[in-house]
Coordinates of C-alpha atoms and ligand atoms in Angstrom, one line a residue:
V1 CA -38.8 66.9 33.2
P2 CA -41.6 66.1 30.9
V3 CA -42.3 62.4 30.2
I4 CA -41.1 61.1 26.7
A5 CA -43.5 58.9 24.9
K6 CA -41.8 56.2 23.2
N7 CA -43.6 56.4 20.0
E8 CA -42.0 60.2 19.2
S9 CA -39.7 60.0 16.5
W10 CA -36.9 61.7 18.3
G11 CA -34.1 59.9 20.1
F12 CA -30.5 59.1 20.5
P13 CA -28.7 59.3 17.2
K14 CA -27.5 56.0 15.8
D15 CA -24.0 56.9 16.3
F16 CA -24.3 57.8 19.8
W17 CA -21.9 55.9 22.3
W18 CA -23.4 54.9 25.3
G19 CA -21.8 52.4 27.8
V20 CA -20.1 51.8 31.3
A21 CA -17.0 53.0 32.7
S22 CA -14.5 52.1 35.5
A23 CA -11.1 52.9 36.0
A24 CA -8.1 50.5 36.6
Y25 CA -6.9 50.5 40.4
Q26 CA -10.6 50.2 41.4
V27 CA -11.5 47.2 39.6
E28 CA -8.4 45.4 38.6
G29 CA -6.7 44.2 41.5
A30 CA -3.7 41.9 40.9
V31 CA -1.6 44.7 41.9
Q32 CA 1.5 42.4 42.0
A33 CA 0.7 40.3 38.9
E34 CA 2.9 40.0 35.5
G35 CA 5.2 42.6 36.4
R36 CA 3.3 45.7 37.6
G37 CA 5.1 48.2 39.2
P38 CA 3.5 50.4 42.2
S39 CA 1.5 53.0 41.8
I40 CA 1.0 56.1 44.4
W41 CA -2.4 54.6 45.5
D42 CA -0.6 51.5 46.5
V43 CA 1.2 53.9 49.0
L44 CA -2.1 55.8 50.0
T45 CA -4.1 52.8 50.5
H46 CA -1.4 50.7 52.2
R47 CA 0.7 52.9 54.2
V48 CA -1.1 56.4 55.1
T49 CA -3.6 55.2 57.8
D50 CA -6.9 57.0 56.9
F51 CA -6.4 58.3 53.9
V52 CA -8.9 55.5 52.7
A53 CA -12.0 55.7 54.9
D54 CA -12.3 52.1 55.5
N55 CA -8.5 51.6 54.9
S56 CA -8.9 49.2 52.2
T57 CA -6.8 48.7 49.1
G58 CA -7.4 47.7 45.5
D59 CA -5.0 44.9 46.0
I60 CA -7.9 42.4 44.8
A61 CA -10.8 44.8 44.3
D62 CA -12.9 43.3 41.7
N63 CA -10.5 41.1 40.0
Q64 CA -10.9 42.5 36.8
Y65 CA -7.5 41.6 35.7
Y66 CA -8.1 37.7 35.7
L67 CA -11.9 37.8 35.6
Y68 CA -12.1 40.1 32.5
K69 CA -13.0 37.3 30.3
Q70 CA -14.4 34.6 32.5
G71 CA -18.3 33.6 31.3
Q72 CA -16.9 33.3 27.4
Q73 CA -19.6 30.5 27.5
W74 CA -22.0 32.9 28.9
R75 CA -24.9 31.6 26.5
L76 CA -24.6 28.3 28.4
S77 CA -24.0 29.5 31.6
W78 CA -24.3 33.7 31.7
L79 CA -24.8 33.6 35.7
A80 CA -20.8 32.7 35.8
A81 CA -19.9 35.4 33.4
I82 CA -17.8 38.3 35.2
N83 CA -16.7 41.3 33.3
I84 CA -17.1 41.9 29.5
A85 CA -19.4 38.9 29.0
R86 CA -21.7 40.5 31.6
I87 CA -21.7 44.0 29.4
A88 CA -22.5 42.2 26.4
A89 CA -25.1 40.3 27.8
L90 CA -27.4 43.3 28.7
G91 CA -26.7 44.7 24.7
V92 CA -24.4 47.7 26.2
P93 CA -22.3 48.9 23.2
A94 CA -19.2 50.2 25.3
Y95 CA -16.9 49.8 27.8
S96 CA -14.8 52.7 28.9
F97 CA -11.8 51.5 30.9
S98 CA -8.5 52.8 32.1
I99 CA -5.1 51.1 31.3
S100 CA -2.4 51.0 34.2
W101 CA 0.8 53.1 33.4
S102 CA 2.7 51.2 35.9
R103 CA 1.9 47.8 34.3
I104 CA 3.2 48.9 31.0
F105 CA 6.0 50.9 32.4
P106 CA 6.8 49.4 36.0
F107 CA 9.4 51.8 36.1
G108 CA 7.5 54.6 35.0
S109 CA 9.9 55.1 31.7
G110 CA 12.4 52.8 30.2
P111 CA 11.4 49.2 29.6
V112 CA 8.0 48.1 28.5
N113 CA 6.3 45.4 30.2
E114 CA 4.9 42.9 27.5
E115 CA 2.8 41.1 29.7
A116 CA 1.0 43.9 30.3
I117 CA 0.9 44.8 26.8
A118 CA -0.5 41.4 26.0
H119 CA -3.0 41.6 28.9
Y120 CA -4.5 44.7 27.5
N121 CA -4.6 43.5 24.1
D122 CA -6.4 40.6 24.8
M123 CA -8.9 42.6 27.0
I124 CA -9.5 44.9 24.1
D125 CA -9.9 41.7 21.8
T126 CA -12.2 40.2 24.4
C127 CA -14.6 43.6 24.2
I128 CA -14.4 43.5 20.1
Q129 CA -15.5 39.6 20.1
Y130 CA -18.5 40.6 22.1
N131 CA -19.2 43.6 19.9
V132 CA -18.5 45.7 22.9
T133 CA -16.7 49.1 21.8
P134 CA -13.2 49.8 24.0
M135 CA -12.8 53.1 25.3
V136 CA -9.4 53.9 26.9
T137 CA -8.3 56.3 29.3
L138 CA -4.6 56.6 29.7
Y139 CA -4.1 58.2 33.2
H140 CA -6.9 57.7 36.2
W141 CA -4.9 58.5 38.7
D142 CA -2.6 55.7 39.1
L143 CA 0.9 57.3 38.8
P144 CA 4.0 54.9 39.1
L145 CA 5.2 55.5 42.1
V146 CA 8.9 55.8 40.9
L147 CA 7.9 58.9 39.0
Q148 CA 6.5 60.5 42.4
N149 CA 9.5 59.7 44.4
T150 CA 12.1 60.6 41.5
Y151 CA 11.0 63.8 40.6
G152 CA 7.5 64.9 42.3
G153 CA 5.2 63.4 39.8
W154 CA 2.9 66.1 37.9
L155 CA 4.9 68.7 39.8
S156 CA 7.8 68.1 37.6
E157 CA 8.1 68.9 33.9
N158 CA 9.5 65.7 33.7
I159 CA 6.6 64.2 33.7
V160 CA 5.6 65.4 30.2
N161 CA 8.0 63.3 28.2
D162 CA 7.6 60.1 30.5
F163 CA 3.9 60.4 29.8
V164 CA 4.0 61.3 26.0
A165 CA 6.3 58.3 25.8
Y166 CA 3.5 56.5 27.6
A167 CA 0.6 57.4 25.1
R168 CA 3.1 56.7 22.3
V169 CA 3.1 52.9 23.5
A170 CA -0.4 52.7 24.0
Y171 CA -1.3 54.1 20.9
A172 CA 1.2 51.9 19.1
R173 CA 0.1 48.8 20.6
F174 CA -3.6 49.4 20.9
G175 CA -4.6 51.9 18.5
D176 CA -5.4 49.7 15.6
R177 CA -8.7 48.6 17.7
V178 CA -9.2 51.3 19.9
N179 CA -10.6 54.2 18.4
H180 CA -11.9 56.5 21.3
W181 CA -9.1 58.0 23.7
F182 CA -9.1 60.0 27.1
T183 CA -5.8 61.2 27.9
V184 CA -6.1 62.0 31.6
N185 CA -9.1 61.7 34.1
E186 CA -10.2 64.9 36.2
P187 CA -6.9 66.9 36.9
I188 CA -8.8 69.0 39.0
V189 CA -9.1 66.0 41.5
F190 CA -5.7 64.8 41.3
C191 CA -3.9 68.1 41.2
D192 CA -6.0 69.6 43.8
M193 CA -8.3 67.8 46.0
Y194 CA -6.2 64.9 46.8
P195 CA -3.1 66.3 47.9
L196 CA -0.5 63.8 48.7
P197 CA 0.8 63.4 52.1
A198 CA 4.2 65.1 52.3
N199 CA 5.6 62.5 54.8
Y200 CA 4.9 59.7 52.4
F201 CA 6.4 61.2 49.2
K202 CA 9.6 63.0 48.6
N203 CA 9.2 66.6 49.4
T204 CA 9.5 69.0 46.3
S205 CA 10.6 72.6 46.7
I206 CA 7.2 73.9 45.5
T207 CA 5.2 75.1 48.0
A208 CA 1.5 74.1 48.8
L209 CA -0.8 76.9 47.4
H210 CA 1.7 76.5 44.1
Q211 CA 1.1 73.0 44.0
P212 CA -2.0 72.6 42.1
F213 CA -1.4 75.1 39.6
V214 CA 2.2 73.5 38.7
C215 CA 0.4 70.3 38.3
G216 CA -1.9 71.7 36.2
Q217 CA 0.3 73.2 33.9
N218 CA 2.3 70.0 33.4
V219 CA -0.9 68.1 32.7
L220 CA -2.0 70.7 29.8
L221 CA 1.2 70.0 28.1
A222 CA 1.2 66.6 28.5
H223 CA -2.2 66.3 27.5
A224 CA -1.5 68.4 24.5
Q225 CA 1.7 66.8 23.2
A226 CA -0.1 63.3 23.5
Y227 CA -3.3 64.5 21.7
R228 CA -1.1 65.8 19.1
L229 CA 0.8 62.6 18.7
G230 CA -2.2 60.4 18.8
K231 CA -3.8 62.6 15.9
S232 CA -0.6 61.9 13.9
M233 CA -0.7 58.1 14.7
M234 CA -4.4 57.5 14.5
P235 CA -5.9 60.1 12.5
G236 CA -9.3 58.6 12.3
S237 CA -9.6 58.6 16.7
T238 CA -11.0 60.8 18.6
I239 CA -8.9 62.0 21.8
S240 CA -10.3 64.0 24.5
F241 CA -9.5 65.4 28.0
K242 CA -11.7 64.2 30.6
N243 CA -13.0 67.3 32.8
N244 CA -15.3 67.1 35.5
G245 CA -17.6 69.4 37.9
G246 CA -20.9 70.4 38.2
Y247 CA -23.7 72.5 37.0
K248 CA -23.5 75.7 39.0
I249 CA -26.6 77.7 39.5
P250 CA -26.4 80.9 41.5
L251 CA -28.5 81.1 44.9
T252 CA -29.6 84.1 44.5
N253 CA -30.2 86.7 41.7
S254 CA -27.6 89.1 43.0
S255 CA -24.7 90.1 40.9
A256 CA -22.4 88.9 43.6
D257 CA -23.8 85.2 43.1
A258 CA -23.5 85.4 39.6
E259 CA -19.9 86.7 39.5
A260 CA -19.5 83.4 42.2
V261 CA -21.0 81.3 39.4
Q262 CA -18.4 82.5 36.7
R263 CA -15.5 82.3 39.0
A264 CA -16.5 78.7 39.7
W265 CA -16.7 77.8 36.1
D266 CA -13.4 79.2 35.4
F267 CA -11.7 77.5 38.4
N268 CA -12.9 74.3 37.7
E269 CA -13.9 73.2 34.4
G270 CA -12.3 76.5 32.7
W271 CA -8.6 76.2 34.4
F272 CA -8.4 73.2 31.7
A273 CA -10.9 73.6 29.3
T274 CA -10.7 77.4 28.3
P275 CA -7.1 76.5 27.3
I276 CA -7.5 73.5 25.4
F277 CA -11.2 74.6 23.4
L278 CA -10.4 78.6 23.4
T279 CA -7.1 80.4 24.1
G280 CA -4.3 78.2 25.0
D281 CA -4.0 80.1 28.4
Y282 CA -5.9 80.3 31.8
P283 CA -9.4 82.1 32.2
A284 CA -9.0 85.9 33.0
S285 CA -10.2 85.5 36.3
L286 CA -7.4 83.0 37.3
K287 CA -4.9 85.2 36.2
S288 CA -6.2 87.7 38.3
F289 CA -6.9 86.3 41.5
V290 CA -4.2 83.6 42.1
S291 CA -1.4 85.4 39.7
T292 CA 0.9 84.5 42.7
F293 CA 0.6 81.4 42.0
L294 CA -0.2 80.5 38.4
P295 CA 2.5 79.8 36.2
A296 CA 2.4 81.5 32.5
F297 CA 2.7 79.6 29.4
T298 CA 5.1 81.0 26.5
E299 CA 3.3 82.0 23.3
E300 CA 4.7 78.4 21.9
Q301 CA 2.8 76.5 24.6
K302 CA -0.4 78.4 24.2
T303 CA -0.3 77.2 20.6
L304 CA 0.7 73.7 21.6
I305 CA -2.2 73.5 24.0
N306 CA -5.3 75.2 22.1
G307 CA -7.3 73.1 20.1
T308 CA -6.3 69.8 21.7
S309 CA -9.9 68.0 22.5
D310 CA -12.0 66.6 20.2
V311 CA -15.0 66.1 22.3
F312 CA -15.5 67.9 25.6
A313 CA -15.8 65.2 27.8
H314 CA -17.3 65.9 30.6
D315 CA -17.9 63.7 33.9
A316 CA -21.2 65.4 35.1
Y317 CA -22.6 63.8 38.0
T318 CA -24.3 66.6 39.6
S319 CA -25.2 70.5 40.3
Q320 CA -24.6 72.8 43.0
F321 CA -25.7 76.5 44.2
Y322 CA -23.0 78.6 44.4
F323 CA -22.6 82.1 46.4
A324 CA -20.5 84.9 47.0
P325 CA -18.0 84.6 50.3
D326 CA -19.4 86.8 52.7
D327 CA -16.2 88.5 53.3
G328 CA -16.0 88.8 49.3
I329 CA -13.4 87.0 47.3
A330 CA -10.1 89.1 47.7
A331 CA -10.6 88.9 51.7
C332 CA -11.3 85.2 51.0
I333 CA -8.1 84.3 48.9
A334 CA -6.1 86.5 51.2
N335 CA -7.2 84.6 54.4
S336 CA -7.4 80.9 52.5
S337 CA -5.2 78.4 52.8
N338 CA -6.2 77.1 49.6
P339 CA -7.8 79.4 47.3
L340 CA -8.8 77.0 44.8
Y341 CA -11.2 74.2 46.2
P342 CA -13.2 74.2 47.6
S343 CA -13.1 77.4 49.9
C344 CA -12.8 80.7 48.2
A345 CA -13.5 80.5 44.3
N346 CA -16.3 77.4 44.8
T347 CA -18.3 78.3 47.9
S348 CA -21.4 75.8 47.2
Y349 CA -24.7 74.9 48.8
A350 CA -26.8 72.4 48.4
Y351 CA -30.3 71.6 49.6
S352 CA -30.5 68.9 51.8
A353 CA -32.8 66.2 50.8
S354 CA -35.1 67.1 53.8
D355 CA -35.7 70.6 52.3
G356 CA -37.7 68.8 49.8
G357 CA -34.9 69.6 47.1
W358 CA -32.6 67.1 45.6
L359 CA -32.0 63.3 46.4
I360 CA -28.4 63.4 47.7
G361 CA -25.9 60.6 48.0
P362 CA -24.7 59.0 51.2
A363 CA -24.7 61.6 53.5
A364 CA -23.4 60.1 56.9
D365 CA -19.3 60.3 57.0
P366 CA -17.6 59.4 54.6
G367 CA -20.5 59.4 52.2
S368 CA -20.8 61.4 49.1
P369 CA -22.9 64.5 50.2
W370 CA -21.5 66.1 47.0
L371 CA -23.9 64.3 44.9
H372 CA -27.3 65.2 44.2
K373 CA -29.8 64.2 41.6
A374 CA -30.3 67.3 39.5
T375 CA -31.4 65.7 36.3
D376 CA -33.5 68.4 35.7
W377 CA -31.0 70.8 35.3
V378 CA -28.8 68.7 32.6
P379 CA -30.1 70.4 29.6
A380 CA -29.0 74.0 30.4
F381 CA -25.6 72.0 32.2
L382 CA -25.1 70.6 28.6
R383 CA -25.8 73.6 26.7
Y384 CA -23.9 75.9 28.7
I385 CA -20.5 73.5 28.0
Q386 CA -21.6 73.7 24.2
D387 CA -22.1 77.3 24.4
T388 CA -19.0 78.5 26.2
W389 CA -16.3 76.0 24.8
K390 CA -17.5 75.0 21.7
P391 CA -16.2 71.5 21.3
P392 CA -15.4 70.6 18.0
G393 CA -16.8 66.8 18.4
G394 CA -19.6 67.5 20.9
V395 CA -20.2 66.9 24.2
A396 CA -20.0 63.5 26.3
V397 CA -21.1 62.7 29.5
T398 CA -18.0 60.5 30.4
E399 CA -19.1 59.6 33.7
F400 CA -22.7 60.1 35.4
G401 CA -24.0 57.9 38.2
F402 CA -25.3 57.8 41.9
A403 CA -24.4 56.1 45.2
E404 CA -27.6 54.8 46.4
P405 CA -27.9 56.3 50.0
F406 CA -30.1 53.3 51.2
E407 CA -28.5 50.3 49.9
Y408 CA -26.8 47.7 51.9
S409 CA -28.8 49.0 54.9
K410 CA -30.0 45.6 55.3
K411 CA -28.5 42.1 54.5
I412 CA -31.1 40.8 52.3
R413 CA -29.9 40.5 48.5
A414 CA -33.2 41.6 47.0
D415 CA -33.0 45.2 48.8
I416 CA -29.1 45.6 47.6
L417 CA -30.4 44.9 43.9
F418 CA -33.2 47.0 44.1
D419 CA -31.8 50.6 43.8
P420 CA -34.8 53.0 42.9
I421 CA -32.8 56.4 43.3
R422 CA -30.1 55.2 41.1
S423 CA -32.9 54.1 38.5
S424 CA -34.6 57.1 38.6
Y425 CA -31.2 59.0 38.2
Y426 CA -30.4 57.0 35.1
H427 CA -33.8 57.4 33.6
D428 CA -34.5 61.0 34.3
Y429 CA -30.7 61.8 33.4
L430 CA -30.9 59.9 29.8
Q431 CA -34.4 61.9 29.2
A432 CA -32.9 65.0 30.2
I433 CA -29.9 64.3 27.3
L434 CA -32.7 63.6 25.0
I435 CA -34.2 67.1 25.8
A436 CA -30.6 68.6 25.2
I437 CA -30.3 66.7 21.9
S438 CA -33.9 68.2 20.9
E439 CA -32.9 71.5 21.8
G440 CA -29.7 71.6 19.4
V441 CA -26.9 70.5 21.8
N442 CA -24.4 68.2 20.3
V443 CA -24.3 65.2 22.9
V444 CA -22.4 62.4 21.4
G445 CA -22.3 60.1 24.0
C446 CA -22.6 59.0 27.9
L447 CA -21.0 56.4 29.7
A448 CA -22.5 55.2 33.1
W449 CA -20.3 55.3 36.1
S450 CA -20.1 52.2 36.9
L451 CA -20.1 48.8 35.7
V452 CA -19.8 47.2 39.2
D453 CA -19.3 48.3 42.6
N454 CA -15.5 49.3 43.3
L455 CA -12.9 51.0 45.4
E456 CA -14.5 54.4 45.7
W457 CA -10.6 55.9 46.1
S458 CA -10.8 57.5 49.8
T459 CA -14.0 56.1 50.5
G460 CA -13.2 52.8 50.1
Y461 CA -15.5 50.1 49.8
T462 CA -18.3 52.0 51.6
V463 CA -19.7 54.0 49.0
K464 CA -21.1 52.2 46.0
F465 CA -21.8 53.6 42.6
G466 CA -21.9 50.0 40.7
M467 CA -25.1 49.0 38.3
Q468 CA -23.9 45.6 39.7
Y469 CA -23.3 44.3 43.2
V470 CA -19.9 41.9 43.9
N471 CA -19.5 39.6 46.6
L472 CA -16.1 40.4 47.3
T473 CA -15.2 37.0 48.7
T474 CA -16.6 35.0 45.7
Q475 CA -16.1 37.8 42.9
E476 CA -19.8 36.9 41.7
R477 CA -21.5 39.6 39.9
Y478 CA -25.3 40.6 40.3
Y479 CA -27.2 43.2 38.2
K480 CA -29.0 45.7 40.2
A481 CA -32.2 46.8 39.2
S482 CA -30.9 50.1 37.8
F483 CA -28.6 48.4 35.3
F484 CA -31.5 47.3 33.6
T485 CA -33.5 50.8 33.6
Y486 CA -30.6 52.2 32.0
V487 CA -30.5 49.9 29.3
N488 CA -34.2 50.0 28.8
A489 CA -34.3 53.4 28.4
F490 CA -31.8 53.3 25.5
Q491 CA -33.5 50.3 24.0
Q492 CA -37.0 52.5 24.4
Y493 CA -35.4 55.9 22.9
L494 CA -32.8 54.7 20.2
A495 CA -33.8 56.1 17.0
E496 CA -35.4 53.9 14.4
Ligands
GBH501 C1 -15.1 60.3 39.5 O1 -14.9 61.6 39.9 C2 -14.3 59.8 39.4 O2 -13.6 59.8 38.0 C3 -14.2 57.9 39.5 O3 -13.0 57.4 39.3 C4 -15.2 58.1 40.8 O4 -15.3 56.4 41.4 C5 -16.5 58.8 40.7 O5 -16.2 60.0 40.4 C6 -17.3 58.5 41.7 O6 -17.4 59.4 42.8 O7 -16.0 65.4 48.9 O8 -17.3 67.3 48.4 O9 -14.6 67.0 48.4 C7 -16.0 62.4 40.3 C8 -15.5 63.8 40.8 C9 -14.2 64.2 42.6 C10 -16.5 64.1 42.8 C11 -13.9 64.5 44.0 C12 -16.4 63.9 44.5 C13 -15.2 65.1 46.1 C14 -16.1 66.2 46.4 N1 -15.4 63.7 42.1 N2 -15.3 64.7 44.7 S1 -15.8 66.4 48.1

């Protein structure tokens, strides 16, 4: 990646949205406060031994629920500031967070919990007071438990009406101030990669291999209806589907590896993006390889789904090399207990750090070895998304970030706050976005994951993506060096 000089005339466009991101269950805590109903993640963290690496929970997490506005007086005493004030103090213009469905609807559907509405209203108002644009995700994995137990959650078509009812309330109550919305976060993950342990939830009659695709089907229907409803209630808003996955590079120039790469796009991004942006229907390779498991859409449903995302919102952390399974895809699927991920369609390979290739995230178990600092590939990545799915509102990198492999190895605070690999990741990634923009890719925004160290799902508090360290006893926050790198890069490269 070439070094870009400060005085070159090109930079991030004025209306480029940039900021920081989090998700409700990962930061809020206060799980029994003000009428919140339980979500499936309360069960996964409390009841399912070893589902979370350190058996930790989100009961307290970063206590954002209580502390979001602490530090109103930050000009006098900014060290005491906790959440939104600390975003504003660095001049960050946007905060992307999710709201908790089971706070708004403790019973999944039915009565609205006005205390939760008041909470999010005040949080949104506090953002606006600080000149921080709030961006809201409706669903970041914290399904109201009752919906899982009653009808199997996303495995039932009943979810569609309940999700749309939830979206309607959120739009009606917050839509006068929130202009940027995301419907669902990364269904590839919650439909397939985090299968719910059967012993803890009501069994459904749907067999395991069908489940990801049934879930995906209902996600697409719920998303599409929520999109159309939102556009009718808030015509000026952007509403987008939040997808995820890395850039896929063929390991060799063999045609088998090229096909493997194509399949990987189809089975990951394309599973949702092709219906939403292109055809209303699944990519051809899904229809041929997993025809047994894949439900069909009616013509009416295809029309409903097609054209229901303004921006291609992509959580684009990383890249991987892909290669064909040794025994061929058909044999692999025939022998596989999971044809979808990561076994057959997504056979992937990463250089290890010692090969002189990419830097990787924490390798030791539980770690995040999937994460490679592959920022050189970002311009090609963003171009591929634009050229393939042609999103009408451009491409946004709605999550990107890095888990420092070495931090917390020593007990000295200076080491914790000095996170050079994360710093170089952000610096190089932003330059890569600039290159993509200069080459004609319509990149409209980016949101760093994450504002602060938080409950990293199945890896608990052992893997840290934050640009701030948090002392989990006192809840004090400390900026890490990478946060300054991130902000400085924008100040340097914002167009005059
Ligand atoms: C995001 O997902 C989430 O939206 C966010 O909540 C999370 O905190 C953040 O990433 C950081 O992880 O171990 O090889 O099976 C990013 C997509 C999906 C990437 C799960 C890691 C596990 C790969 N993630 N995946 S593997």
